[in-house]
């Protein structure tokens, strides 16, 4: 089977030469292990961080080894109790056609409840990030005005809709194209949205939220965070979830110039990692599956076909070519 290796550590924006699609032997599963044929794998912004050789909350990818990440596949051989050929599983060995792994590292998923790719997005890691980041980390409450950046992406699109569903007074989103802005308002029901490439974020946010905001869900950092700090009301809260605007930076990036506003407004800016919030998983699945079934919660996926396009899918994600979750599907 083929698998993607990191062969050089990117400096700044990743380049195709930093990656290689290589052939690897497919092995029979050892004791307590399963062999999985991957059907979909996830490409995510956090993977850019794993390409750097720095200590972080998740270890760096090793050069000349297969990269990892969320994947959904079908068990094709099992040497583990409770796992049968034909079962569908969620696991962490993406970026490859076949994965051989301990069964205890795989979670069975039900293909009859949702399209399998949904377990990588709306019903998976990015959906839980939105749910936990809004309800837990930002302590969202009914009547709050919410601003979310990266609003047409996998996390952001869910944050905005979840806030509306739970009684936000106003939901504002920013995204990088006029088509995405239209989608936010017309399909996802945001009250206002703007294209951050069309002008000053601070100015556009002020116009979209004349009475300020109570919650900011940050996926972008940089001038978005600075603008949000200016627009946050007294006792406002920000979930610092991601800062994609700086993931390819080669120099340290400046912090918000207005940080002192945090004092007088008694703001709370809190970082989050989704892995801390797995206790919410049952509640999250129950709520989100219900909202999807009733049509109240919408989601999009951008599906790139073929493992050979895996790197391009990842690069496209960083360039904003996705609407909703970016997925690589393996048409084998
Ligand atoms: P998305 O689906 O949102 O895809 C990334 C999007 O980022 C692109 O579509 C693009 O949209 C936008 N983007 C790229 N560059 C910039 C830029 N310079 N300025 C503004 N927007 C930009 O990805 P996810 O939903 O998976 O992730 C969203 C954020 O959440 C990321 O920052 C990610 O790291 C973070 N995250 C954090 C987790 C945690 O546990 N803390 C867990 C999961 C995600 P556009 O066209 O609008 O520019």
Coordinates of C-alpha atoms and ligand atoms in Angstrom, one line a residue:
X1 CA 0.0 0.0 0.0
X2 CA 1.0 3.6 -0.5
X3 CA 1.7 6.1 2.3
X4 CA 2.8 9.7 2.6
X5 CA 6.1 10.4 4.2
X6 CA 7.5 13.7 5.4
X7 CA 11.0 13.8 3.7
X8 CA 12.1 17.4 4.6
X9 CA 10.9 19.9 7.3
X10 CA 9.1 22.8 5.6
X11 CA 10.4 26.2 6.2
X12 CA 7.4 28.6 5.8
X13 CA 4.8 27.3 3.4
X14 CA 5.1 23.6 2.7
X15 CA 6.3 22.5 -0.7
X16 CA 5.5 19.4 -2.7
X17 CA 9.2 18.3 -2.4
X18 CA 8.9 18.1 1.4
X19 CA 6.6 15.1 0.9
X20 CA 6.8 11.7 -0.9
X21 CA 4.2 9.0 -1.6
X22 CA 6.0 5.7 -1.0
X23 CA 5.1 2.0 -1.3
X24 CA 5.1 0.0 2.0
X25 CA 4.5 -3.7 2.7
X26 CA 1.0 -4.6 4.0
X27 CA 1.4 -7.0 7.0
X28 CA -1.0 -9.4 8.6
X29 CA -2.2 -8.2 12.0
X30 CA -0.3 -9.4 15.1
X31 CA -1.9 -10.5 18.4
X32 CA -4.6 -8.1 19.5
X33 CA -4.2 -6.1 16.3
X34 CA -6.3 -5.3 13.2
X35 CA -5.5 -4.6 9.5
X36 CA -7.6 -1.7 8.1
X37 CA -8.1 -0.5 4.6
X38 CA -8.5 3.2 4.9
X39 CA -11.5 4.8 3.2
X40 CA -11.1 8.5 4.3
X41 CA -8.4 10.4 6.0
X42 CA -8.3 13.8 7.6
X43 CA -5.9 16.7 6.8
X44 CA -5.9 19.3 9.5
X45 CA -4.2 22.6 10.2
X46 CA -2.5 21.2 13.4
X47 CA -0.5 18.9 11.2
X48 CA 1.6 21.9 10.0
X49 CA 2.9 22.1 13.6
X50 CA 3.9 18.5 13.6
X51 CA 6.1 19.0 10.6
X52 CA 8.4 21.3 12.6
X53 CA 11.0 19.7 14.9
X54 CA 9.9 21.4 18.1
X55 CA 8.6 20.1 21.4
X56 CA 4.8 20.6 21.5
X57 CA 1.7 18.9 22.9
X58 CA 2.0 16.3 20.1
X59 CA 5.4 14.9 18.9
X60 CA 6.8 16.0 15.5
X61 CA 6.3 13.7 12.5
X62 CA 9.5 11.7 11.9
X63 CA 11.3 12.2 8.6
X64 CA 11.0 9.3 6.2
X65 CA 8.2 7.8 8.3
X66 CA 4.5 7.8 7.4
X67 CA 2.6 10.8 8.7
X68 CA -0.3 10.2 11.0
X69 CA -3.8 11.6 11.5
X70 CA -7.4 10.8 11.8
X71 CA -8.7 8.1 9.4
X72 CA -11.8 5.9 8.8
X73 CA -11.4 2.5 7.4
X74 CA -12.7 -1.0 7.0
X75 CA -11.2 -3.9 9.0
X76 CA -9.9 -6.4 6.4
X77 CA -8.2 -8.8 8.8
X78 CA -8.6 -9.1 12.6
X79 CA -6.5 -10.8 15.3
X80 CA -8.4 -9.0 18.1
X81 CA -11.5 -9.9 20.1
X82 CA -14.5 -7.8 19.3
X83 CA -13.3 -6.7 15.8
X84 CA -14.6 -8.5 12.7
X85 CA -13.8 -8.2 9.1
X86 CA -16.1 -5.5 7.6
X87 CA -16.3 -3.4 10.8
X88 CA -15.7 0.3 10.2
X89 CA -13.2 2.0 12.6
X90 CA -11.9 5.4 13.4
X91 CA -8.2 5.5 14.2
X92 CA -5.1 7.6 14.1
X93 CA -3.0 6.2 11.2
X94 CA -4.1 8.3 8.3
X95 CA -2.1 9.4 5.2
X96 CA -1.8 5.7 4.1
X97 CA -3.9 3.1 2.2
X98 CA -3.5 0.3 4.8
X99 CA -3.0 0.6 8.6
X100 CA -2.0 -2.2 10.9
X101 CA -2.6 -1.3 14.6
X102 CA -3.6 -2.4 18.0
X103 CA -7.4 -2.8 18.2
X104 CA -7.4 -0.8 21.4
X105 CA -6.4 2.3 19.4
X106 CA -9.4 1.9 17.1
X107 CA -13.0 3.0 17.8
X108 CA -15.9 1.3 15.9
X109 CA -18.2 3.6 14.1
X110 CA -21.7 3.0 12.7
X111 CA -21.9 3.5 8.9
X112 CA -25.7 3.4 9.1
X113 CA -26.0 6.4 11.4
X114 CA -24.0 8.9 9.3
X115 CA -21.7 9.0 6.2
X116 CA -18.4 7.6 7.3
X117 CA -16.5 10.8 6.6
X118 CA -18.7 12.7 9.1
X119 CA -16.8 10.9 11.9
X120 CA -13.7 12.9 10.9
X121 CA -15.6 16.2 10.9
X122 CA -19.0 17.2 12.2
X123 CA -19.4 14.1 14.4
X124 CA -15.7 13.8 15.1
X125 CA -12.7 15.9 16.2
X126 CA -13.6 19.2 14.6
X127 CA -17.2 19.0 15.7
X128 CA -16.2 18.3 19.3
X129 CA -13.7 21.2 19.2
X130 CA -16.5 23.6 18.2
X131 CA -18.9 22.2 20.9
X132 CA -16.4 22.1 23.7
X133 CA -14.8 25.4 22.8
X134 CA -18.1 27.2 22.7
X135 CA -20.0 25.7 25.6
X136 CA -17.2 24.6 27.9
X137 CA -14.2 26.9 27.3
X138 CA -16.1 30.1 26.4
X139 CA -18.9 29.5 28.9
X140 CA -21.4 30.5 26.2
X141 CA -24.8 31.6 27.5
X142 CA -28.1 32.5 25.9
X143 CA -28.1 36.1 24.7
X144 CA -24.4 36.3 24.0
X145 CA -23.2 37.9 20.8
X146 CA -20.6 35.6 19.2
X147 CA -17.9 36.3 16.7
X148 CA -16.0 33.3 15.1
X149 CA -13.1 33.5 12.6
X150 CA -12.4 30.8 10.1
X151 CA -16.2 30.6 10.0
X152 CA -16.7 28.6 6.8
X153 CA -14.2 25.9 8.0
X154 CA -14.9 22.7 9.8
X155 CA -14.7 24.1 13.3
X156 CA -16.0 27.6 12.6
X157 CA -19.1 26.6 10.7
X158 CA -20.2 24.5 13.6
X159 CA -19.4 27.1 16.3
X160 CA -21.6 29.7 14.6
X161 CA -24.6 27.4 14.1
X162 CA -24.3 25.9 17.6
X163 CA -24.4 29.4 19.1
X164 CA -27.5 30.3 17.1
X165 CA -29.2 27.0 18.2
X166 CA -28.5 27.8 21.8
X167 CA -29.9 31.3 21.7
X168 CA -27.1 33.7 20.7
X169 CA -28.3 37.3 20.3
X170 CA -26.1 37.7 17.2
X171 CA -23.6 35.6 15.4
X172 CA -20.9 37.1 13.2
X173 CA -18.4 35.2 11.1
X174 CA -15.4 36.0 9.0
X175 CA -14.0 34.0 6.0
X176 CA -11.7 34.5 3.1
X177 CA -14.0 34.6 0.1
X178 CA -17.3 36.3 -0.9
X179 CA -18.8 32.9 -1.7
X180 CA -18.0 31.7 1.9
X181 CA -19.5 34.9 3.3
X182 CA -22.7 34.2 1.3
X183 CA -22.8 30.6 2.6
X184 CA -22.5 31.8 6.2
X185 CA -25.5 34.1 6.0
X186 CA -27.7 32.2 3.6
X187 CA -27.1 28.6 4.5
X188 CA -25.8 28.6 8.1
X189 CA -28.0 31.4 9.4
X190 CA -25.2 33.8 10.6
X191 CA -26.6 37.3 11.3
X192 CA -23.6 39.0 9.6
X193 CA -20.4 37.9 7.9
X194 CA -17.5 39.6 6.2
X195 CA -14.6 38.7 3.9
X196 CA -11.4 39.5 5.9
X197 CA -9.5 40.0 2.6
X198 CA -11.8 42.9 1.7
X199 CA -10.5 45.4 4.3
X200 CA -9.6 46.0 7.9
X201 CA -10.9 43.2 10.2
X202 CA -11.4 45.7 13.1
X203 CA -13.5 48.0 11.0
X204 CA -15.6 45.3 9.4
X205 CA -16.2 43.7 12.8
X206 CA -17.3 47.0 14.3
X207 CA -19.8 47.4 11.5
X208 CA -21.1 43.9 11.9
X209 CA -21.3 44.0 15.7
X210 CA -22.2 47.6 16.6
X211 CA -23.1 46.6 20.2
X212 CA -19.9 44.6 20.6
X213 CA -19.4 40.9 21.2
X214 CA -19.5 38.7 24.3
X215 CA -17.6 35.7 22.9
X216 CA -14.9 35.4 20.4
X217 CA -13.9 31.9 19.0
X218 CA -10.5 32.3 17.5
X219 CA -9.3 30.1 14.7
X220 CA -7.0 32.6 13.1
X221 CA -5.1 34.9 15.5
X222 CA -3.2 38.0 14.3
X223 CA -5.4 40.9 13.4
X224 CA -8.5 38.9 14.0
X225 CA -7.6 38.5 17.7
X226 CA -6.7 42.2 18.0
X227 CA -10.0 43.2 16.4
X228 CA -11.9 40.9 18.7
X229 CA -10.2 42.3 21.8
X230 CA -11.4 45.7 20.7
X231 CA -15.0 44.6 20.2
X232 CA -15.3 42.3 23.2
X233 CA -17.7 43.7 25.9
X234 CA -16.9 43.8 29.6
X235 CA -16.5 40.3 31.0
X236 CA -16.2 38.9 27.4
X237 CA -14.6 35.6 26.8
X238 CA -12.4 34.3 24.0
X239 CA -11.6 30.7 23.2
X240 CA -8.2 30.6 21.7
X241 CA -8.5 27.5 19.5
X242 CA -6.2 28.1 16.6
X243 CA -4.0 30.7 15.0
X244 CA -3.8 29.5 11.4
X245 CA -2.7 33.0 10.1
X246 CA 0.7 32.3 11.6
X247 CA 1.3 28.5 11.1
X248 CA 3.6 29.2 8.2
X249 CA 5.4 32.2 9.6
X250 CA 9.2 32.1 9.7
X251 CA 9.6 34.8 12.2
X252 CA 7.8 35.4 15.6
X253 CA 4.5 37.2 14.9
X254 CA 3.5 40.4 16.8
X255 CA 0.9 40.0 19.6
X256 CA -2.3 42.1 19.8
X257 CA -1.3 45.7 20.3
X258 CA -4.4 46.4 22.4
X259 CA -3.9 43.6 25.0
X260 CA -4.1 46.1 27.8
X261 CA -7.9 46.3 27.2
X262 CA -8.1 42.9 28.8
X263 CA -7.6 44.6 32.2
X264 CA -10.4 47.2 32.1
X265 CA -12.8 44.9 30.4
X266 CA -11.9 41.9 32.6
X267 CA -11.7 39.7 29.6
X268 CA -10.9 36.0 29.8
X269 CA -8.8 34.6 26.9
X270 CA -8.4 30.8 27.3
X271 CA -6.5 28.3 25.2
X272 CA -8.0 24.9 24.5
X273 CA -7.0 21.4 23.3
X274 CA -9.9 19.2 22.2
X275 CA -8.3 16.2 23.8
X276 CA -9.0 17.6 27.2
X277 CA -12.8 17.5 26.5
X278 CA -13.5 13.8 25.7
X279 CA -15.8 13.6 28.7
X280 CA -18.3 15.7 26.6
X281 CA -18.3 13.2 23.8
X282 CA -21.6 11.4 24.6
X283 CA -23.4 14.7 25.1
X284 CA -21.8 16.1 21.9
X285 CA -22.8 13.1 19.8
X286 CA -26.4 13.1 21.1
X287 CA -26.9 16.8 20.5
X288 CA -25.2 17.0 17.1
X289 CA -26.7 13.8 15.7
X290 CA -30.1 15.2 16.7
X291 CA -29.5 18.6 15.1
X292 CA -28.3 17.0 11.9
X293 CA -31.2 14.7 11.8
X294 CA -33.7 17.6 12.3
X295 CA -31.9 19.7 9.6
X296 CA -31.0 22.4 12.2
X297 CA -27.3 21.9 11.9
X298 CA -25.7 22.0 8.4
X299 CA -22.2 21.0 7.3
X300 CA -20.1 20.9 4.2
X301 CA -17.1 18.8 3.3
X302 CA -14.5 19.3 0.6
X303 CA -13.5 15.9 -0.6
X304 CA -10.3 15.3 -2.5
X305 CA -10.2 12.0 -4.3
X306 CA -7.2 9.7 -4.3
X307 CA -4.3 9.2 -2.0
X308 CA -2.0 10.6 -4.6
X309 CA -3.7 14.0 -3.9
X310 CA -3.1 13.9 -0.2
X311 CA -0.4 16.5 -0.1
X312 CA -2.4 18.8 -2.4
X313 CA -5.4 18.5 -0.1
X314 CA -3.3 19.6 2.9
X315 CA -1.8 22.5 1.0
X316 CA -5.2 23.5 -0.3
X317 CA -6.5 23.6 3.3
X318 CA -3.8 26.1 4.3
X319 CA -4.8 28.2 1.3
X320 CA -8.5 28.1 2.1
X321 CA -9.6 25.9 -0.7
X322 CA -11.9 24.0 1.6
X323 CA -15.5 24.8 2.7
X324 CA -16.1 22.8 5.8
X325 CA -14.0 19.7 6.6
X326 CA -11.2 18.8 4.2
X327 CA -11.2 15.1 3.6
X328 CA -9.1 12.8 1.4
X329 CA -11.1 9.8 0.1
X330 CA -9.4 6.7 -1.1
X331 CA -11.0 5.4 -4.2
X332 CA -9.5 1.9 -4.1
Ligands
LIG1 P1 -10.7 24.8 8.5 O1 -11.7 23.8 8.0 O2 -11.2 26.0 9.2 O3 -9.6 25.1 7.4 C1 -8.6 26.1 7.6 C2 -9.2 27.4 7.1 O4 -8.3 28.4 7.6 C3 -9.1 27.6 5.6 O5 -10.2 27.0 4.9 C4 -9.0 29.1 5.4 O6 -10.3 29.6 5.2 C5 -8.5 29.6 6.8 N1 -7.2 30.3 6.7 C6 -6.1 29.9 6.2 N2 -5.1 30.9 6.3 C7 -5.7 31.9 6.9 C8 -5.3 33.2 7.3 N3 -4.1 33.7 7.0 N4 -6.2 34.1 7.8 C9 -7.5 33.6 8.1 N5 -7.9 32.4 7.7 C10 -7.1 31.6 7.1 O7 -9.8 24.0 9.6 P2 -10.3 23.4 11.0 O8 -11.7 23.8 11.2 O9 -9.9 22.0 11.1 O10 -9.4 24.3 12.0 C11 -9.7 25.6 12.3 C12 -8.8 26.1 13.4 O11 -9.0 25.4 14.6 C13 -7.3 26.0 13.1 O12 -6.6 27.1 13.6 C14 -6.9 24.7 13.8 O13 -5.5 24.7 14.1 C15 -7.8 24.9 15.1 N6 -8.0 23.6 15.8 C16 -7.7 23.6 17.1 C17 -8.0 22.5 17.9 C18 -7.6 22.5 19.3 O14 -7.8 21.5 20.0 N7 -7.2 23.6 19.8 C19 -8.7 21.3 17.3 C20 -9.0 21.5 15.9 C21 -8.7 22.6 15.2 P3 -10.5 31.1 4.5 O15 -10.9 30.9 3.1 O16 -11.6 31.7 5.3 O17 -9.2 31.9 4.6

